[in-house]
CSV table of C-alpha atoms and ligand atoms in Angstrom, one decimal:
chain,number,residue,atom,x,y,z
A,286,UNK,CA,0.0,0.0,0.0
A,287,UNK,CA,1.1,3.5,-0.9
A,288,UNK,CA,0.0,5.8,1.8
A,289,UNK,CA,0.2,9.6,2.5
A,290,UNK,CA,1.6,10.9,6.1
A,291,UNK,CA,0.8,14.1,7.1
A,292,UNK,CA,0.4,15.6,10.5
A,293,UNK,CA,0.1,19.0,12.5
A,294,UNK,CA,-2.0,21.0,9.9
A,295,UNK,CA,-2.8,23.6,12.7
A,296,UNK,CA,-5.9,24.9,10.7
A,297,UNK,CA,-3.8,26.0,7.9
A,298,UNK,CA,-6.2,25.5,5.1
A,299,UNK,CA,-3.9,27.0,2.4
A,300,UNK,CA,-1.3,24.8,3.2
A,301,UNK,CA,-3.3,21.7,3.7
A,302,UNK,CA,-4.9,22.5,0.2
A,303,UNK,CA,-1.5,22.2,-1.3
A,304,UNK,CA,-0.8,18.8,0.1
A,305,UNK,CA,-4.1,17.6,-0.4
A,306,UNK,CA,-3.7,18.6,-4.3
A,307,UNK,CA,0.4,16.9,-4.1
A,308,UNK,CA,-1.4,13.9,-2.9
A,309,UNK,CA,-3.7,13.6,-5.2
A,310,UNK,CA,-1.8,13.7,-8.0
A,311,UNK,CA,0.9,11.2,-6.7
A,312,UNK,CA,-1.9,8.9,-6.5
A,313,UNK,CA,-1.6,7.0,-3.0
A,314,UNK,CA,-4.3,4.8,-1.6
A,315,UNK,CA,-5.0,6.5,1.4
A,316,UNK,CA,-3.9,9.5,3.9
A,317,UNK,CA,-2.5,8.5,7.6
A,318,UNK,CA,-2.8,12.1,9.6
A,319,UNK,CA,-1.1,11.9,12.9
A,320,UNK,CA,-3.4,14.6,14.6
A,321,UNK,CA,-3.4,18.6,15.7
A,322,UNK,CA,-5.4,19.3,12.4
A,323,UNK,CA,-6.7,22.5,14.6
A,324,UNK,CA,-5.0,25.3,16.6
A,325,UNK,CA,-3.2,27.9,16.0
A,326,UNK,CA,-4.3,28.3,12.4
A,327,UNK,CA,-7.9,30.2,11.3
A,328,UNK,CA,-9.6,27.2,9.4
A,329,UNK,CA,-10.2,24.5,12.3
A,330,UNK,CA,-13.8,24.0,11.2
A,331,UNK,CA,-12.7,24.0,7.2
A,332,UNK,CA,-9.8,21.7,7.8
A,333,UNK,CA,-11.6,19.1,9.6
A,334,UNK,CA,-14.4,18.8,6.9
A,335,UNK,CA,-11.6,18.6,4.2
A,336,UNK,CA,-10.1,15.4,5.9
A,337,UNK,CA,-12.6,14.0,8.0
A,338,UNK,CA,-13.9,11.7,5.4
A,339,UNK,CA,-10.4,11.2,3.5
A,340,UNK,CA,-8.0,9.7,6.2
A,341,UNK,CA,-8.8,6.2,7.6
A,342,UNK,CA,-6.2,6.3,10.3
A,343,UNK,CA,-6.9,9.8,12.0
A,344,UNK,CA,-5.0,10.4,14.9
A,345,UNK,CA,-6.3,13.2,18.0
A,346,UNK,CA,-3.5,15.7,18.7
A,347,UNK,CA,-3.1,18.1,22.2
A,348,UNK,CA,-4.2,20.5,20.3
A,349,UNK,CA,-7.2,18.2,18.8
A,350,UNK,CA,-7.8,17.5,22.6
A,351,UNK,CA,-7.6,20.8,23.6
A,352,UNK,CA,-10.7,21.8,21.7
A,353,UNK,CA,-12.6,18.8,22.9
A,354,UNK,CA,-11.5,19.7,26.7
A,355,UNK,CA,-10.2,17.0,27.0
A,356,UNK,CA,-6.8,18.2,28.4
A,357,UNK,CA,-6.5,21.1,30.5
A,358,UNK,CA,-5.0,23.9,28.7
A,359,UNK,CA,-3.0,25.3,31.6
A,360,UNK,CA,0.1,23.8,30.3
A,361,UNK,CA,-0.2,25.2,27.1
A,362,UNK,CA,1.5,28.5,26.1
A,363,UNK,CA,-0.5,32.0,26.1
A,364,UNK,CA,-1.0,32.3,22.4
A,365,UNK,CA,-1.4,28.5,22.0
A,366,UNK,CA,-4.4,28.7,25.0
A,367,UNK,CA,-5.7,31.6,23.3
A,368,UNK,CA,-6.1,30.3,19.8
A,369,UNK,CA,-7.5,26.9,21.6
A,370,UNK,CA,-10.1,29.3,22.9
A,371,UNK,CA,-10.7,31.0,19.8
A,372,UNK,CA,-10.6,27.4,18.1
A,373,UNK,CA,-13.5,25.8,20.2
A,374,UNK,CA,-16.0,28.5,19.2
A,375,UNK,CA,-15.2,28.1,15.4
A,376,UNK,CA,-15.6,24.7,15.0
A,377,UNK,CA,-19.0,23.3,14.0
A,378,UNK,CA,-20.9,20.7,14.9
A,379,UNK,CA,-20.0,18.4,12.7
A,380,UNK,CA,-16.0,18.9,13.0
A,381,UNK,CA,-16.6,18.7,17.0
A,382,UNK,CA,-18.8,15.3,16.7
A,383,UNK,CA,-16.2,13.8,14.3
A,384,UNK,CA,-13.8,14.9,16.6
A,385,UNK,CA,-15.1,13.3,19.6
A,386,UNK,CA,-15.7,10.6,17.7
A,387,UNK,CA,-11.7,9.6,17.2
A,388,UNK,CA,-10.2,6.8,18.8
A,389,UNK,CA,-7.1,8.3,20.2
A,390,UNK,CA,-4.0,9.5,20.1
A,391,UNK,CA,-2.1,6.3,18.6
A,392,UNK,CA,-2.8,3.6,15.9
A,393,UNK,CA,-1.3,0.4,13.9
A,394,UNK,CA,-1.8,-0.3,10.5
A,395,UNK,CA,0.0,-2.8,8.3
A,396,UNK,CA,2.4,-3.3,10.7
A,397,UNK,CA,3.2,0.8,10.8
A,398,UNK,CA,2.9,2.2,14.7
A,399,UNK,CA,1.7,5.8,14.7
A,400,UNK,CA,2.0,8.3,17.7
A,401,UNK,CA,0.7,11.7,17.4
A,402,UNK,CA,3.8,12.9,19.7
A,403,UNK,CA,6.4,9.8,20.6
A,404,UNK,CA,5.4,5.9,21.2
A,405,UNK,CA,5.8,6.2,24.8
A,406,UNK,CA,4.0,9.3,25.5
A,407,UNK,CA,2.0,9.5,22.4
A,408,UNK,CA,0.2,13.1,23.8
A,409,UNK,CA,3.1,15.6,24.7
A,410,UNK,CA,7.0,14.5,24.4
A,411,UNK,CA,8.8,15.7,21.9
A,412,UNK,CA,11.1,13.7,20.0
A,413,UNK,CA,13.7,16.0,18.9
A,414,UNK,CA,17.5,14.3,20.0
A,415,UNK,CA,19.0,10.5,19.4
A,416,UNK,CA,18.7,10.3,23.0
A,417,UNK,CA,15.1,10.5,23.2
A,418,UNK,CA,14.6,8.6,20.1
A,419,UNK,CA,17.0,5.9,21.8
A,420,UNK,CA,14.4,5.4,24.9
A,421,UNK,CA,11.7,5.2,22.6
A,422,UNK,CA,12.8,3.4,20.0
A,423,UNK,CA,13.7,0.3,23.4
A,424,UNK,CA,9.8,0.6,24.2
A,425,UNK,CA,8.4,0.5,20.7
A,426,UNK,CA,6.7,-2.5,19.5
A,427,UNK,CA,6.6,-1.7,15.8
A,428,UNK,CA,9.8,-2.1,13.7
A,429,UNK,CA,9.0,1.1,11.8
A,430,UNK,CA,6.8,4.2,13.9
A,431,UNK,CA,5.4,8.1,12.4
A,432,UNK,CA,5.5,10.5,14.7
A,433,UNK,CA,4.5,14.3,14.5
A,434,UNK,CA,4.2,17.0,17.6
A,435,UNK,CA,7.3,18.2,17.2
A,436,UNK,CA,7.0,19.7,13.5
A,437,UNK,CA,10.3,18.8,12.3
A,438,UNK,CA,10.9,16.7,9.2
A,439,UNK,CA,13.4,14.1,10.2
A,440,UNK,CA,13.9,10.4,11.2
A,441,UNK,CA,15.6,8.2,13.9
A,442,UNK,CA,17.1,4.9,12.8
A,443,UNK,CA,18.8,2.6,14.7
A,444,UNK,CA,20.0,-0.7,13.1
A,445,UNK,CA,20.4,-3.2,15.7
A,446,UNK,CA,20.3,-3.3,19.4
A,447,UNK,CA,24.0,-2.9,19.8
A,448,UNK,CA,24.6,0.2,17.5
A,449,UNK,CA,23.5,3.8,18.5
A,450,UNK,CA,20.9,6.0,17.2
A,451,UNK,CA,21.1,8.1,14.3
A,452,UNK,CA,19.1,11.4,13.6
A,453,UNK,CA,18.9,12.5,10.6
A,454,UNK,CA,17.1,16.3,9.1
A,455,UNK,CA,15.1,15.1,6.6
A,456,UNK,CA,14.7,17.8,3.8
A,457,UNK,CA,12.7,17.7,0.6
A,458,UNK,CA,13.9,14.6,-1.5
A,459,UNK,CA,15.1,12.7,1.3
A,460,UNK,CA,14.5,9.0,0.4
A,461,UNK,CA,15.0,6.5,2.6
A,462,UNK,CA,15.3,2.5,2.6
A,463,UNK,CA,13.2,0.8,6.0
A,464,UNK,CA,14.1,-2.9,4.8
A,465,UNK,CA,15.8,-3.3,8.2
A,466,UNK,CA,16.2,-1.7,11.3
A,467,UNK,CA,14.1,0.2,13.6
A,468,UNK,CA,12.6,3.8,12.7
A,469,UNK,CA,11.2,6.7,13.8
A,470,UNK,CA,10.1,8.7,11.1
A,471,UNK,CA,8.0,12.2,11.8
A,472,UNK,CA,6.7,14.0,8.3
A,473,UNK,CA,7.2,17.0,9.5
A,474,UNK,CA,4.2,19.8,9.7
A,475,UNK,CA,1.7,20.6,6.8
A,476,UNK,CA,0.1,23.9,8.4
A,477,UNK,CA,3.3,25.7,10.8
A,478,UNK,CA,6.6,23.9,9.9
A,479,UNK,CA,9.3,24.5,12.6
A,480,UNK,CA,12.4,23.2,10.8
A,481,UNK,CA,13.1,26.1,9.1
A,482,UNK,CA,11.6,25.4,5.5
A,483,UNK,CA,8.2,27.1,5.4
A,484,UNK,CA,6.7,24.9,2.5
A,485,UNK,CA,4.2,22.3,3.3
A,486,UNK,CA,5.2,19.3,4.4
A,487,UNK,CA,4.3,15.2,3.9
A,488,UNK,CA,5.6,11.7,3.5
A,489,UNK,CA,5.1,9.2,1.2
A,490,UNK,CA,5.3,5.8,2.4
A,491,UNK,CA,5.2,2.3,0.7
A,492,UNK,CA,4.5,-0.1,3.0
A,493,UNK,CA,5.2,-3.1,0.4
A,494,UNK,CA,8.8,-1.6,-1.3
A,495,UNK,CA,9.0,0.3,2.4
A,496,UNK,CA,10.8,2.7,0.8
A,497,UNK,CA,9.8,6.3,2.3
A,498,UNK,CA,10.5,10.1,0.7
A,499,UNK,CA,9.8,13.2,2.6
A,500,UNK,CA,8.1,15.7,0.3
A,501,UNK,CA,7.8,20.1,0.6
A,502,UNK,CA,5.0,22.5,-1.1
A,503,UNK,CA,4.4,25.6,-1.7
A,504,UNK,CA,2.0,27.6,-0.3
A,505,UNK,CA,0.1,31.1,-0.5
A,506,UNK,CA,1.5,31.9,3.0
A,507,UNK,CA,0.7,35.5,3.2
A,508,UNK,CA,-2.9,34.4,3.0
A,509,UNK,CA,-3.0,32.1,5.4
A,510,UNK,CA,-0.8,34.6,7.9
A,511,UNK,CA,-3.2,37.4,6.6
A,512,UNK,CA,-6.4,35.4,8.0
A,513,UNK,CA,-4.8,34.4,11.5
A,514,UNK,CA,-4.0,38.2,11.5
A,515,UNK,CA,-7.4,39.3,10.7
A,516,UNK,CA,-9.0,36.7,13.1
A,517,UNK,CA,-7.7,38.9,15.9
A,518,UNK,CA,-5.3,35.7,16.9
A,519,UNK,CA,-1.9,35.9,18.0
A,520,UNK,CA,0.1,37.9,15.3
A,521,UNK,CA,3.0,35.9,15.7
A,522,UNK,CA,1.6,32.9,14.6
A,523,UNK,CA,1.0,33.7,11.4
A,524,UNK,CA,4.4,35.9,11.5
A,525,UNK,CA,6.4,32.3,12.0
A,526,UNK,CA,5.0,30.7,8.9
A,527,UNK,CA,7.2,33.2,6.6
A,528,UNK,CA,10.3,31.5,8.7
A,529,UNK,CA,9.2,28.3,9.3
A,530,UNK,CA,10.0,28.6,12.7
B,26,LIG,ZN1,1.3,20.3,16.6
């Protein structure tokens, strides 16, 4: 099977447009979103709809949780709590009932483990370092895992118990071979992309070659930092997606 990974479209509809249309013409047989497809961005409602019906595994994300107060936002930052604020009142019925209605936060399919954040804490941790990777890599059942959360394209490979963990940036192009080894592989972000390239992100993945390439988009940015703008939402969040930061 050919599937599409995507994660953390953070209500960017522009963006999410983009990969939607990249998708498409690729021609996979279906999308795998890891979660946080609201927050932060000024479409919640219009990116649910667009992928509600489109992505048999669909992951819940904090911030996916947030709007269902389901976690407490206390621990979020100010301008994430206020645009989870802002988020609850925008989304419809519709987005809020398929919302509620997700399993979780973490999935299998064909063999794949998917975590919206890391295999052992599949809500909050952030895996960013080799070290990190290394403890969850020891705890996770799956030989190959997707992770988002932490909006950074990149992968963690290890390829047998007794050598150390590699981290590796993964930037547009990057192609990689999962025959063996163990893997932790995170998209990167469609919708507010933190590793300094502010296209779109998404993965393709093959889960019969299991061969995986990372893939970037272009996007009308200014429109979607325009709308968070004239939303009355935190400037700066649509002022990072020019940076990608
Ligand atoms: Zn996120």
């Amino acid at each position: 099977m050919k599937a599409a990974v995507i994660s953390d479209i953070h209500a960017n509809l522009h963006a999410l447009d983009a990969v939607l249309g990249e998708i498409d013409a690729a021609g996979v047989d279906e999308i795998w979103c890891l979660g946080d497809v609201v927050g932060y961005g000024a479409f919640p409602d219009e990116c649910v709809m667009a992928l509600k019906d489109r992505c048999p595994v669909f992951l819940l994300g904090n911030h996916d949780l947030a709007a269902l107060r389901e976690i407490d936002i206390g621990t979020f930052s100010p301008s994430a709590s206020a645009s989870a604020r802002w988020t609850r009142d925008q989304l419809g019925d519709e987005a809020m009932a398929f919302l509620r209605g997700l399993d979780g936060t973490s999935a299998r399919r064909d063999e794949i483990g998917m975590y919206h954040a890391s295999p052992r804490d599949p809500i909050w941790e952030y895996v960013v370092d080799s070290d990190l990777a290394e403890d969850n890599l020891s705890v996770q059942e799956e030989r190959i895992a997707l992770i988002g959360h932490s909006h950074i394209a990149l992968y963690f490979t290890r390829i047998d118990e007794m050598s150390r963990v590699s981290s590796v940036l993964a930037p547009e192009g990057t192609e990689l071979n999962l025959a063996t080894g163990k893997w932790l592989i995170n998209p990167g972000s469609v919708g507010q992309p933190r590793d300094g390239d502010p296209r779109a992100a998404w993965a393709e993945l093959d889960t019969e070659s299991l061969k995986a390439r990372f893939h970037r988009v272009e996007y009308p940015i200014e429109q979607a930092a325009q709308a968070i703008h004239d939303a009355g939402l935190p400037p700066h969040l649509g002022d990072r997606l020019y940076k990608g930061h």
